[in-house]
GROMACS .gro file of C-alpha atoms in nm:
model
  294
    1MET     CA    1   1.830   8.981   5.852
    2ALA     CA    2   1.804   8.958   5.474
    3ASN     CA    3   1.753   8.620   5.311
    4ILE     CA    4   2.072   8.579   5.108
    5LYS     CA    5   2.031   8.378   4.787
    6ALA     CA    6   2.296   8.167   4.616
    7ALA     CA    7   2.271   8.384   4.303
    8GLN     CA    8   2.367   8.691   4.508
    9VAL     CA    9   2.666   8.512   4.653
   10LYS     CA   10   2.777   8.409   4.305
   11GLU     CA   11   2.738   8.762   4.169
   12LEU     CA   12   2.947   8.908   4.450
   13ARG     CA   13   3.213   8.643   4.404
   14ASP     CA   14   3.228   8.718   4.032
   15LYS     CA   15   3.268   9.088   4.103
   16THR     CA   16   3.531   9.061   4.374
   17GLY     CA   17   3.701   8.722   4.337
   18VAL     CA   18   3.645   8.632   4.702
   19GLY     CA   19   3.556   8.294   4.845
   20MET     CA   20   3.199   8.178   4.905
   21MET     CA   21   3.202   8.227   5.281
   22ASP     CA   22   3.347   8.579   5.258
   23ALA     CA   23   3.088   8.674   4.997
   24LYS     CA   24   2.802   8.540   5.205
   25LYS     CA   25   2.927   8.713   5.520
   26ALA     CA   26   2.955   9.047   5.338
   27LEU     CA   27   2.599   9.018   5.208
   28VAL     CA   28   2.467   8.925   5.551
   29GLU     CA   29   2.647   9.222   5.708
   30THR     CA   30   2.500   9.461   5.449
   31ASP     CA   31   2.148   9.312   5.435
   32GLY     CA   32   2.196   9.194   5.078
   33ASP     CA   33   2.302   9.533   4.937
   34MET     CA   34   2.543   9.438   4.655
   35ASP     CA   35   2.724   9.772   4.631
   36ALA     CA   36   2.759   9.795   5.008
   37ALA     CA   37   2.887   9.438   5.017
   38VAL     CA   38   3.158   9.527   4.763
   39ASP     CA   39   3.258   9.824   4.979
   40TYR     CA   40   3.254   9.605   5.287
   41LEU     CA   41   3.496   9.359   5.129
   42ARG     CA   42   3.722   9.640   5.009
   43GLU     CA   43   3.726   9.792   5.354
   44LYS     CA   44   3.817   9.457   5.505
   45GLY     CA   45   4.088   9.407   5.244
   46VAL     CA   46   3.932   9.078   5.138
   47SER     CA   47   3.864   9.163   4.773
   48LYS     CA   48   4.229   9.217   4.686
   49ALA     CA   49   4.221   8.893   4.486
   50ALA     CA   50   4.005   9.059   4.222
   51LYS     CA   51   4.259   9.337   4.172
   52LYS     CA   52   4.513   9.075   4.068
   53ALA     CA   53   4.296   8.911   3.803
   54ASP     CA   54   4.478   9.075   3.512
   55ARG     CA   55   4.829   8.993   3.632
   56ILE     CA   56   5.036   8.726   3.465
   57ALA     CA   57   5.105   8.419   3.676
   58ALA     CA   58   5.410   8.271   3.506
   59GLU     CA   59   5.599   8.129   3.802
   60GLY     CA   60   5.492   7.848   4.034
   61LEU     CA   61   5.541   7.473   4.065
   62ALA     CA   62   5.454   7.142   3.902
   63ASN     CA   63   5.393   6.832   4.109
   64VAL     CA   64   5.334   6.458   4.070
   65HIS     CA   65   5.110   6.241   4.287
   66ILE     CA   66   5.127   5.861   4.248
   67ASP     CA   67   4.876   5.621   4.399
   68GLY     CA   68   4.905   5.261   4.282
   69ASN     CA   69   4.834   5.240   3.912
   70VAL     CA   70   4.720   5.603   3.882
   71ALA     CA   71   4.936   5.913   3.874
   72ALA     CA   72   4.871   6.281   3.811
   73ILE     CA   73   5.093   6.572   3.719
   74ALA     CA   74   4.973   6.930   3.762
   75GLU     CA   75   5.107   7.281   3.723
   76ILE     CA   76   4.995   7.566   3.947
   77ASN     CA   77   5.119   7.917   3.869
   78SER     CA   78   5.197   8.216   4.086
   79GLU     CA   79   5.324   8.563   4.001
   80THR     CA   80   5.669   8.536   4.158
   81ASP     CA   81   5.923   8.265   4.227
   82PHE     CA   82   5.926   8.374   4.591
   83VAL     CA   83   5.575   8.237   4.644
   84SER     CA   84   5.680   7.890   4.524
   85LYS     CA   85   5.890   7.865   4.840
   86ASN     CA   86   5.585   7.937   5.057
   87ASP     CA   87   5.465   7.631   5.252
   88LYS     CA   88   5.099   7.723   5.198
   89PHE     CA   89   5.149   7.738   4.823
   90GLN     CA   90   5.344   7.413   4.816
   91ASN     CA   91   5.071   7.236   5.014
   92LEU     CA   92   4.810   7.381   4.779
   93VAL     CA   93   4.994   7.240   4.477
   94LYS     CA   94   5.023   6.897   4.640
   95GLY     CA   95   4.658   6.900   4.743
   96ILE     CA   96   4.536   6.989   4.395
   97THR     CA   97   4.751   6.721   4.232
   98LYS     CA   98   4.623   6.454   4.472
   99THR     CA   99   4.262   6.561   4.420
  100VAL     CA  100   4.305   6.544   4.043
  101ALA     CA  101   4.460   6.196   4.070
  102ASP     CA  102   4.173   6.077   4.289
  103ASN     CA  103   3.898   6.210   4.060
  104ASN     CA  104   4.039   6.214   3.704
  105PRO     CA  105   3.843   6.518   3.582
  106ALA     CA  106   3.801   6.581   3.209
  107SER     CA  107   3.925   6.941   3.211
  108VAL     CA  108   4.069   7.216   3.428
  109GLU     CA  109   3.722   7.369   3.444
  110GLU     CA  110   3.582   7.045   3.587
  111ALA     CA  111   3.880   7.008   3.819
  112LEU     CA  112   3.812   7.351   3.969
  113THR     CA  113   3.473   7.227   4.091
  114LEU     CA  114   3.617   6.924   4.275
  115ASP     CA  115   3.594   6.911   4.651
  116MET     CA  116   3.922   6.950   4.835
  117ASN     CA  117   3.905   6.947   5.214
  118GLY     CA  118   3.546   7.067   5.221
  119GLU     CA  119   3.549   7.334   4.952
  120SER     CA  120   3.606   7.349   4.579
  121ILE     CA  121   3.952   7.380   4.431
  122GLN     CA  122   3.841   7.716   4.286
  123ASP     CA  123   3.743   7.850   4.628
  124THR     CA  124   4.064   7.715   4.779
  125ILE     CA  125   4.270   7.892   4.511
  126THR     CA  126   4.078   8.217   4.560
  127GLU     CA  127   4.132   8.209   4.934
  128ALA     CA  128   4.499   8.127   4.887
  129THR     CA  129   4.528   8.424   4.651
  130GLN     CA  130   4.392   8.648   4.924
  131THR     CA  131   4.617   8.502   5.192
  132ILE     CA  132   4.937   8.487   4.990
  133GLY     CA  133   4.875   8.814   4.807
  134GLU     CA  134   4.944   8.693   4.452
  135LYS     CA  135   4.734   8.568   4.166
  136ILE     CA  136   4.734   8.187   4.162
  137THR     CA  137   4.627   7.991   3.855
  138PHE     CA  138   4.562   7.621   3.797
  139ARG     CA  139   4.712   7.594   3.450
  140ARG     CA  140   4.712   7.228   3.341
  141PHE     CA  141   4.717   6.865   3.450
  142ALA     CA  142   4.726   6.511   3.318
  143VAL     CA  143   4.618   6.181   3.472
  144VAL     CA  144   4.801   5.863   3.367
  145GLU     CA  145   4.703   5.503   3.434
  146LYS     CA  146   4.938   5.206   3.415
  147THR     CA  147   4.919   4.828   3.439
  148ASP     CA  148   5.078   4.607   3.702
  149ASN     CA  149   5.356   4.537   3.450
  150ASP     CA  150   5.456   4.905   3.430
  151VAL     CA  151   5.631   5.137   3.671
  152PHE     CA  152   5.594   5.511   3.724
  153GLY     CA  153   5.895   5.735   3.759
  154ASP     CA  154   5.883   6.099   3.864
  155TYR     CA  155   6.148   6.363   3.897
  156GLU     CA  156   6.126   6.721   4.023
  157HIS     CA  157   6.407   6.967   3.962
  158MET     CA  158   6.438   7.285   4.171
  159GLY     CA  159   6.149   7.169   4.386
  160GLY     CA  160   5.912   7.150   4.093
  161ARG     CA  161   6.027   7.409   3.839
  162ILE     CA  162   6.071   7.118   3.597
  163THR     CA  163   5.867   6.805   3.669
  164VAL     CA  164   5.845   6.479   3.477
  165LEU     CA  165   5.612   6.180   3.501
  166SER     CA  166   5.728   5.871   3.309
  167THR     CA  167   5.578   5.528   3.253
  168VAL     CA  168   5.821   5.245   3.183
  169GLU     CA  169   5.720   4.890   3.093
  170GLY     CA  170   5.906   4.563   3.132
  171THR     CA  171   6.049   4.632   3.477
  172ASP     CA  172   5.937   4.689   3.834
  173ASP     CA  173   6.246   4.897   3.915
  174ALA     CA  174   6.125   5.248   3.997
  175GLU     CA  175   6.484   5.370   3.995
  176VAL     CA  176   6.508   5.301   3.622
  177ALA     CA  177   6.199   5.510   3.554
  178ARG     CA  178   6.325   5.785   3.782
  179ASN     CA  179   6.661   5.794   3.603
  180VAL     CA  180   6.489   5.832   3.268
  181SER     CA  181   6.266   6.103   3.414
  182MET     CA  182   6.576   6.291   3.527
  183HIS     CA  183   6.718   6.265   3.176
  184ILE     CA  184   6.392   6.399   3.031
  185ALA     CA  185   6.396   6.689   3.276
  186ALA     CA  186   6.749   6.777   3.170
  187ILE     CA  187   6.743   6.723   2.794
  188ASN     CA  188   6.377   6.785   2.707
  189PRO     CA  189   6.306   6.534   2.425
  190LYS     CA  190   5.994   6.592   2.216
  191TYR     CA  191   5.919   6.229   2.126
  192ILE     CA  192   5.996   5.879   2.253
  193THR     CA  193   6.110   5.752   1.914
  194ARG     CA  194   6.159   5.913   1.574
  195ASP     CA  195   5.866   5.705   1.446
  196GLU     CA  196   5.636   5.939   1.641
  197VAL     CA  197   5.748   6.241   1.437
  198SER     CA  198   5.471   6.313   1.190
  199GLN     CA  199   5.537   6.348   0.818
  200GLU     CA  200   5.421   6.708   0.837
  201VAL     CA  201   5.684   6.790   1.100
  202ARG     CA  202   5.953   6.603   0.906
  203ASP     CA  203   5.866   6.788   0.585
  204HIS     CA  204   5.880   7.122   0.762
  205GLU     CA  205   6.221   7.046   0.913
  206LEU     CA  206   6.346   6.918   0.578
  207SER     CA  207   6.234   7.243   0.413
  208VAL     CA  208   6.419   7.452   0.671
  209LEU     CA  209   6.735   7.244   0.643
  210THR     CA  210   6.723   7.261   0.264
  211GLU     CA  211   6.704   7.641   0.269
  212GLN     CA  212   6.990   7.651   0.517
  213ALA     CA  213   7.207   7.441   0.288
  214LYS     CA  214   7.125   7.656  -0.014
  215ASN     CA  215   7.206   7.971   0.181
  216GLU     CA  216   7.543   7.819   0.269
  217GLY     CA  217   7.617   7.802  -0.102
  218LYS     CA  218   7.647   7.425  -0.114
  219PRO     CA  219   7.647   7.265  -0.461
  220ALA     CA  220   7.307   7.139  -0.567
  221ASN     CA  221   7.435   6.787  -0.623
  222ILE     CA  222   7.529   6.742  -0.256
  223VAL     CA  223   7.250   6.942  -0.092
  224GLU     CA  224   7.002   6.652  -0.082
  225LYS     CA  225   7.247   6.407   0.072
  226MET     CA  226   7.369   6.663   0.326
  227VAL     CA  227   7.016   6.763   0.421
  228GLN     CA  228   6.915   6.400   0.482
  229GLY     CA  229   7.213   6.362   0.714
  230ARG     CA  230   7.113   6.673   0.906
  231LEU     CA  231   6.752   6.553   0.926
  232ASN     CA  232   6.866   6.223   1.078
  233LYS     CA  233   7.078   6.412   1.329
  234TRP     CA  234   6.779   6.631   1.424
  235LEU     CA  235   6.554   6.326   1.463
  236ALA     CA  236   6.807   6.176   1.703
  237GLU     CA  237   6.822   6.499   1.901
  238VAL     CA  238   6.445   6.518   1.958
  239SER     CA  239   6.385   6.145   2.016
  240LEU     CA  240   6.434   6.020   2.371
  241VAL     CA  241   6.568   5.673   2.292
  242ASP     CA  242   6.831   5.811   2.053
  243GLN     CA  243   6.968   6.073   2.293
  244PRO     CA  244   7.297   6.014   2.481
  245TYR     CA  245   7.192   5.913   2.834
  246VAL     CA  246   7.269   6.206   3.063
  247LYS     CA  247   7.420   5.988   3.337
  248ASP     CA  248   7.634   5.790   3.090
  249PRO     CA  249   7.674   5.964   2.751
  250ASP     CA  250   7.855   5.660   2.608
  251LYS     CA  251   7.516   5.493   2.566
  252THR     CA  252   7.176   5.611   2.446
  253VAL     CA  253   6.866   5.615   2.662
  254GLY     CA  254   6.732   5.332   2.446
  255GLU     CA  255   7.042   5.125   2.520
  256TYR     CA  256   7.014   5.198   2.892
  257LEU     CA  257   6.652   5.082   2.895
  258LYS     CA  258   6.736   4.771   2.695
  259GLU     CA  259   7.004   4.677   2.948
  260LYS     CA  260   6.734   4.688   3.215
  261GLY     CA  261   6.491   4.483   3.005
  262ALA     CA  262   6.262   4.784   2.987
  263SER     CA  263   6.108   5.014   2.729
  264MET     CA  264   5.949   5.358   2.739
  265LYS     CA  265   5.572   5.376   2.737
  266SER     CA  266   5.500   5.746   2.793
  267PHE     CA  267   5.628   6.065   2.949
  268ILE     CA  268   5.494   6.407   3.039
  269ARG     CA  269   5.728   6.698   3.109
  270TYR     CA  270   5.605   7.024   3.264
  271GLU     CA  271   5.833   7.325   3.292
  272VAL     CA  272   5.709   7.635   3.468
  273GLY     CA  273   5.764   7.982   3.323
  274GLU     CA  274   5.988   8.116   3.052
  275GLY     CA  275   6.354   8.058   2.965
  276ILE     CA  276   6.296   7.688   2.894
  277GLU     CA  277   6.604   7.622   2.680
  278LYS     CA  278   6.840   7.808   2.910
  279ARG     CA  279   6.717   7.633   3.223
  280SER     CA  280   6.729   7.292   3.057
  281GLU     CA  281   7.089   7.349   2.947
  282ASP     CA  282   7.185   7.466   3.294
  283PHE     CA  283   7.029   7.156   3.447
  284ALA     CA  284   7.208   6.923   3.206
  285ALA     CA  285   7.538   7.086   3.301
  286GLU     CA  286   7.447   7.050   3.668
  287VAL     CA  287   7.380   6.677   3.627
  288GLN     CA  288   7.714   6.628   3.453
  289SER     CA  289   7.888   6.816   3.733
  290GLN     CA  290   7.725   6.601   3.999
  291LEU     CA  291   7.838   6.288   3.815
  292GLY     CA  292   8.200   6.403   3.809
  293LYS     CA  293   8.184   6.544   3.454
  294LYS     CA  294   8.180   6.209   3.280
   0.00000   0.00000   0.00000
Protein backbone atom coordinates (compact mmCIF):
# COMPACT_ATOMS: atom_id res chain seq x y z
CA MET A 1 0.00 0.00 0.00
CA ALA A 2 1.34 3.42 -0.96
CA ASN A 3 2.56 5.77 1.74
CA ILE A 4 0.12 8.68 1.46
CA LYS A 5 1.59 12.08 2.37
CA ALA A 6 -0.28 15.04 3.81
CA ALA A 7 0.67 17.14 0.77
CA GLN A 8 -1.08 14.65 -1.51
CA VAL A 9 -4.21 14.75 0.60
CA LYS A 10 -4.20 18.55 0.48
CA GLU A 11 -3.73 18.60 -3.29
CA LEU A 12 -6.64 16.22 -3.82
CA ARG A 13 -8.84 18.23 -1.48
CA ASP A 14 -7.99 21.42 -3.37
CA LYS A 15 -8.87 19.77 -6.66
CA THR A 16 -12.12 18.18 -5.58
CA GLY A 17 -13.37 20.03 -2.50
CA VAL A 18 -13.80 16.83 -0.50
CA GLY A 19 -13.08 16.29 3.17
CA MET A 20 -9.75 15.05 4.49
CA MET A 21 -10.88 11.50 5.21
CA ASP A 22 -12.48 11.08 1.78
CA ALA A 23 -9.35 12.39 0.09
CA LYS A 24 -7.09 10.06 2.05
CA LYS A 25 -9.32 7.05 1.38
CA ALA A 26 -9.34 7.78 -2.37
CA LEU A 27 -5.55 8.00 -2.46
CA VAL A 28 -5.19 4.78 -0.49
CA GLU A 29 -7.59 2.98 -2.83
CA THR A 30 -5.66 4.18 -5.90
CA ASP A 31 -2.13 3.72 -4.49
CA GLY A 32 -1.48 7.46 -4.49
CA ASP A 33 -2.37 8.02 -8.16
CA MET A 34 -3.79 11.57 -8.17
CA ASP A 35 -5.73 11.31 -11.44
CA ALA A 36 -7.15 7.93 -10.49
CA ALA A 37 -8.11 9.30 -7.08
CA VAL A 38 -10.05 12.14 -8.75
CA ASP A 39 -11.86 9.58 -10.91
CA TYR A 40 -12.52 7.43 -7.86
CA LEU A 41 -14.18 10.32 -6.05
CA ARG A 42 -16.23 11.23 -9.13
CA GLU A 43 -17.37 7.66 -9.49
CA LYS A 44 -18.39 7.57 -5.84
CA GLY A 45 -20.20 10.88 -6.21
CA VAL A 46 -18.14 12.38 -3.41
CA SER A 47 -16.53 15.23 -5.35
CA LYS A 48 -19.81 16.93 -6.18
CA ALA A 49 -18.91 19.70 -3.72
CA ALA A 50 -16.23 20.96 -6.10
CA LYS A 51 -18.74 21.32 -8.93
CA LYS A 52 -20.65 23.80 -6.80
CA ALA A 53 -17.70 26.05 -6.04
CA ASP A 54 -18.75 28.74 -8.52
CA ARG A 55 -22.37 28.92 -7.42
CA ILE A 56 -23.66 31.87 -5.42
CA ALA A 57 -24.66 31.08 -1.86
CA ALA A 58 -26.97 33.97 -1.02
CA GLU A 59 -29.50 32.27 1.24
CA GLY A 60 -28.91 30.70 4.64
CA LEU A 61 -29.17 31.70 8.29
CA ALA A 62 -27.60 33.92 10.93
CA ASN A 63 -27.35 32.80 14.53
CA VAL A 64 -26.37 34.11 17.97
CA HIS A 65 -24.66 32.15 20.74
CA ILE A 66 -24.41 33.69 24.22
CA ASP A 67 -22.24 32.31 27.00
CA GLY A 68 -21.89 34.55 30.05
CA ASN A 69 -20.15 37.76 29.10
CA VAL A 70 -19.27 36.59 25.58
CA ALA A 71 -21.56 36.36 22.58
CA ALA A 72 -21.07 35.63 18.89
CA ILE A 73 -23.17 36.24 15.82
CA ALA A 74 -22.43 34.41 12.57
CA GLU A 75 -23.89 34.10 9.10
CA ILE A 76 -23.69 30.88 7.11
CA ASN A 77 -24.94 30.89 3.51
CA SER A 78 -26.54 28.25 1.34
CA GLU A 79 -27.80 28.35 -2.23
CA THR A 80 -31.52 28.02 -1.52
CA ASP A 81 -33.92 28.96 1.23
CA PHE A 82 -35.07 25.34 1.34
CA VAL A 83 -31.75 24.24 2.85
CA SER A 84 -32.13 26.69 5.75
CA LYS A 85 -35.01 24.52 6.96
CA ASN A 86 -32.78 21.44 6.99
CA ASP A 87 -31.93 20.24 10.52
CA LYS A 88 -28.36 19.37 9.51
CA PHE A 89 -27.78 22.88 8.19
CA GLN A 90 -29.36 24.50 11.24
CA ASN A 91 -27.17 22.43 13.57
CA LEU A 92 -24.13 23.35 11.48
CA VAL A 93 -24.91 27.06 11.86
CA LYS A 94 -25.38 26.70 15.62
CA GLY A 95 -22.18 24.68 15.96
CA ILE A 96 -20.10 27.21 14.04
CA THR A 97 -21.48 30.13 16.05
CA LYS A 98 -20.72 28.39 19.35
CA THR A 99 -17.20 27.47 18.21
CA VAL A 100 -16.53 31.06 17.19
CA ALA A 101 -17.81 32.33 20.57
CA ASP A 102 -15.58 29.86 22.41
CA ASN A 103 -12.42 30.72 20.46
CA ASN A 104 -12.76 34.35 19.30
CA PRO A 105 -10.79 33.96 16.05
CA ALA A 106 -9.38 37.02 14.29
CA SER A 107 -10.87 36.29 10.86
CA VAL A 108 -13.08 33.91 8.91
CA GLU A 109 -9.93 32.28 7.55
CA GLU A 110 -8.74 31.56 11.09
CA ALA A 111 -12.21 30.44 12.13
CA LEU A 112 -12.27 27.84 9.35
CA THR A 113 -9.27 26.11 10.95
CA LEU A 114 -10.92 25.79 14.39
CA ASP A 115 -11.76 22.34 15.70
CA MET A 116 -15.45 21.53 15.86
CA ASN A 117 -16.36 18.06 17.07
CA GLY A 118 -13.04 16.57 16.00
CA GLU A 119 -12.53 18.21 12.62
CA SER A 120 -12.03 21.71 11.31
CA ILE A 121 -14.95 23.98 10.50
CA GLN A 122 -13.74 23.95 6.88
CA ASP A 123 -13.89 20.16 6.69
CA THR A 124 -17.27 20.14 8.40
CA ILE A 125 -18.62 22.64 5.86
CA THR A 126 -17.19 20.65 2.95
CA GLU A 127 -18.76 17.44 4.19
CA ALA A 128 -22.07 19.21 4.78
CA THR A 129 -21.92 20.53 1.21
CA GLN A 130 -21.58 16.98 -0.04
CA THR A 131 -24.37 15.65 2.16
CA ILE A 132 -26.85 18.47 1.62
CA GLY A 133 -25.99 18.96 -2.04
CA GLU A 134 -25.55 22.74 -2.01
CA LYS A 135 -22.63 25.10 -1.70
CA ILE A 136 -22.31 26.29 1.91
CA THR A 137 -20.26 29.35 2.82
CA PHE A 138 -19.17 30.79 6.16
CA ARG A 139 -19.60 34.47 5.31
CA ARG A 140 -18.99 36.56 8.45
CA PHE A 141 -19.05 36.69 12.24
CA ALA A 142 -18.47 38.98 15.19
CA VAL A 143 -17.61 38.26 18.82
CA VAL A 144 -18.80 40.71 21.48
CA GLU A 145 -17.75 40.91 25.13
CA LYS A 146 -19.71 42.67 27.86
CA THR A 147 -19.29 43.54 31.53
CA ASP A 148 -21.37 42.29 34.43
CA ASN A 149 -23.26 45.61 34.28
CA ASP A 150 -24.46 44.97 30.71
CA VAL A 151 -27.00 42.60 29.23
CA PHE A 152 -27.10 40.88 25.85
CA GLY A 153 -30.26 40.77 23.80
CA ASP A 154 -30.74 38.68 20.67
CA TYR A 155 -33.58 38.37 18.23
CA GLU A 156 -34.02 36.08 15.23
CA HIS A 157 -36.73 36.71 12.67
CA MET A 158 -37.88 33.96 10.31
CA GLY A 159 -35.64 31.50 12.11
CA GLY A 160 -32.52 33.52 11.40
CA ARG A 161 -33.11 35.38 8.14
CA ILE A 162 -32.61 38.58 10.14
CA THR A 163 -30.61 38.27 13.35
CA VAL A 164 -29.59 40.93 15.86
CA LEU A 165 -27.19 40.93 18.80
CA SER A 166 -27.50 43.94 21.12
CA THR A 167 -25.63 45.05 24.22
CA VAL A 168 -27.52 47.26 26.66
CA GLU A 169 -26.01 48.85 29.77
CA GLY A 170 -27.63 50.03 32.96
CA THR A 171 -30.04 47.11 33.37
CA ASP A 172 -30.02 43.37 33.96
CA ASP A 173 -33.37 42.93 32.21
CA ALA A 174 -32.73 40.77 29.14
CA GLU A 175 -36.26 41.47 27.93
CA VAL A 176 -35.38 45.14 27.42
CA ALA A 177 -32.39 44.21 25.26
CA ARG A 178 -34.48 41.68 23.35
CA ASN A 179 -37.18 44.26 22.66
CA VAL A 180 -34.62 46.68 21.27
CA SER A 181 -33.13 43.88 19.18
CA MET A 182 -36.56 43.20 17.72
CA HIS A 183 -36.90 46.88 16.84
CA ILE A 184 -33.48 46.83 15.15
CA ALA A 185 -34.45 43.74 13.17
CA ALA A 186 -37.60 45.48 11.96
CA ILE A 187 -36.43 49.03 11.30
CA ASN A 188 -32.74 48.56 10.48
CA PRO A 189 -31.05 51.66 11.99
CA LYS A 190 -27.53 52.46 10.82
CA TYR A 191 -26.26 54.15 14.00
CA ILE A 192 -27.07 54.28 17.71
CA THR A 193 -27.10 58.08 17.84
CA ARG A 194 -26.73 60.82 15.24
CA ASP A 195 -23.40 61.74 16.85
CA GLU A 196 -21.95 58.59 15.26
CA VAL A 197 -22.69 59.86 11.74
CA SER A 198 -19.39 61.06 10.32
CA GLN A 199 -19.00 64.52 8.82
CA GLU A 200 -18.24 62.92 5.47
CA VAL A 201 -21.57 61.06 5.48
CA ARG A 202 -23.43 64.19 6.62
CA ASP A 203 -21.84 66.27 3.87
CA HIS A 204 -22.75 63.70 1.25
CA GLU A 205 -26.38 63.57 2.40
CA LEU A 206 -26.51 67.36 2.56
CA SER A 207 -25.24 67.55 -1.03
CA VAL A 208 -27.91 65.11 -2.23
CA LEU A 209 -30.69 66.93 -0.38
CA THR A 210 -29.51 70.28 -1.73
CA GLU A 211 -29.65 69.03 -5.32
CA GLN A 212 -33.10 67.59 -4.67
CA ALA A 213 -34.35 70.95 -3.42
CA LYS A 214 -32.88 72.79 -6.39
CA ASN A 215 -34.46 70.31 -8.79
CA GLU A 216 -37.81 70.96 -7.10
CA GLY A 217 -37.45 74.60 -8.12
CA LYS A 218 -37.40 75.94 -4.58
CA PRO A 219 -36.29 79.57 -4.14
CA ALA A 220 -32.63 79.91 -3.24
CA ASN A 221 -33.41 81.85 -0.09
CA ILE A 222 -35.31 78.94 1.48
CA VAL A 223 -33.27 76.03 0.12
CA GLU A 224 -30.69 76.08 2.94
CA LYS A 225 -33.27 76.14 5.73
CA MET A 226 -35.37 73.43 4.07
CA VAL A 227 -32.35 71.22 3.46
CA GLN A 228 -31.26 71.47 7.11
CA GLY A 229 -34.73 70.36 8.16
CA ARG A 230 -34.57 67.38 5.82
CA LEU A 231 -31.09 66.50 7.07
CA ASN A 232 -32.33 66.46 10.67
CA LYS A 233 -35.22 64.23 9.62
CA TRP A 234 -32.81 61.84 7.88
CA LEU A 235 -30.52 61.74 10.92
CA ALA A 236 -33.51 60.76 13.07
CA GLU A 237 -34.47 58.03 10.62
CA VAL A 238 -31.05 56.35 10.66
CA SER A 239 -30.33 56.78 14.39
CA LEU A 240 -31.71 54.08 16.69
CA VAL A 241 -32.48 56.24 19.72
CA ASP A 242 -34.43 58.76 17.63
CA GLN A 243 -36.63 56.20 15.87
CA PRO A 244 -40.25 55.64 16.98
CA TYR A 245 -40.17 52.44 19.06
CA VAL A 246 -41.80 49.71 16.99
CA LYS A 247 -43.84 48.32 19.89
CA ASP A 248 -45.02 51.80 20.98
CA PRO A 249 -44.58 54.46 18.26
CA ASP A 250 -45.67 57.21 20.68
CA LYS A 251 -42.17 57.10 22.17
CA THR A 252 -38.68 56.83 20.72
CA VAL A 253 -36.33 53.94 21.39
CA GLY A 254 -34.21 56.36 23.42
CA GLU A 255 -37.20 57.23 25.58
CA TYR A 256 -38.05 53.56 26.05
CA LEU A 257 -34.51 52.81 27.21
CA LYS A 258 -34.49 55.81 29.53
CA GLU A 259 -37.70 54.59 31.18
CA LYS A 260 -35.88 51.34 31.94
CA GLY A 261 -32.79 53.15 33.26
CA ALA A 262 -30.80 51.73 30.38
CA SER A 263 -28.78 52.91 27.40
CA MET A 264 -27.58 51.32 24.18
CA LYS A 265 -23.98 50.17 24.04
CA SER A 266 -23.76 48.33 20.72
CA PHE A 267 -25.68 46.33 18.16
CA ILE A 268 -24.94 44.08 15.21
CA ARG A 269 -27.60 43.26 12.64
CA TYR A 270 -27.14 40.51 10.04
CA GLU A 271 -29.64 40.01 7.25
CA VAL A 272 -29.21 37.11 4.87
CA GLY A 273 -29.61 37.54 1.11
CA GLU A 274 -31.09 40.25 -1.03
CA GLY A 275 -34.28 42.30 -0.80
CA ILE A 276 -33.23 43.89 2.50
CA GLU A 277 -35.51 46.94 2.42
CA LYS A 278 -38.57 44.98 1.35
CA ARG A 279 -38.14 42.31 4.00
CA SER A 280 -37.51 44.89 6.71
CA GLU A 281 -40.68 46.78 5.79
CA ASP A 282 -42.68 43.55 5.76
CA PHE A 283 -41.37 42.65 9.20
CA ALA A 284 -42.21 46.07 10.64
CA ALA A 285 -45.76 45.68 9.34
CA GLU A 286 -45.90 42.20 10.84
CA VAL A 287 -44.85 43.50 14.27
CA GLN A 288 -47.50 46.21 14.14
CA SER A 289 -50.12 43.61 13.21
CA GLN A 290 -49.13 41.38 16.11
CA LEU A 291 -49.43 44.32 18.50
CA GLY A 292 -52.97 45.09 17.34
CA LYS A 293 -51.93 47.84 14.89
CA LYS A 294 -51.12 50.42 17.53
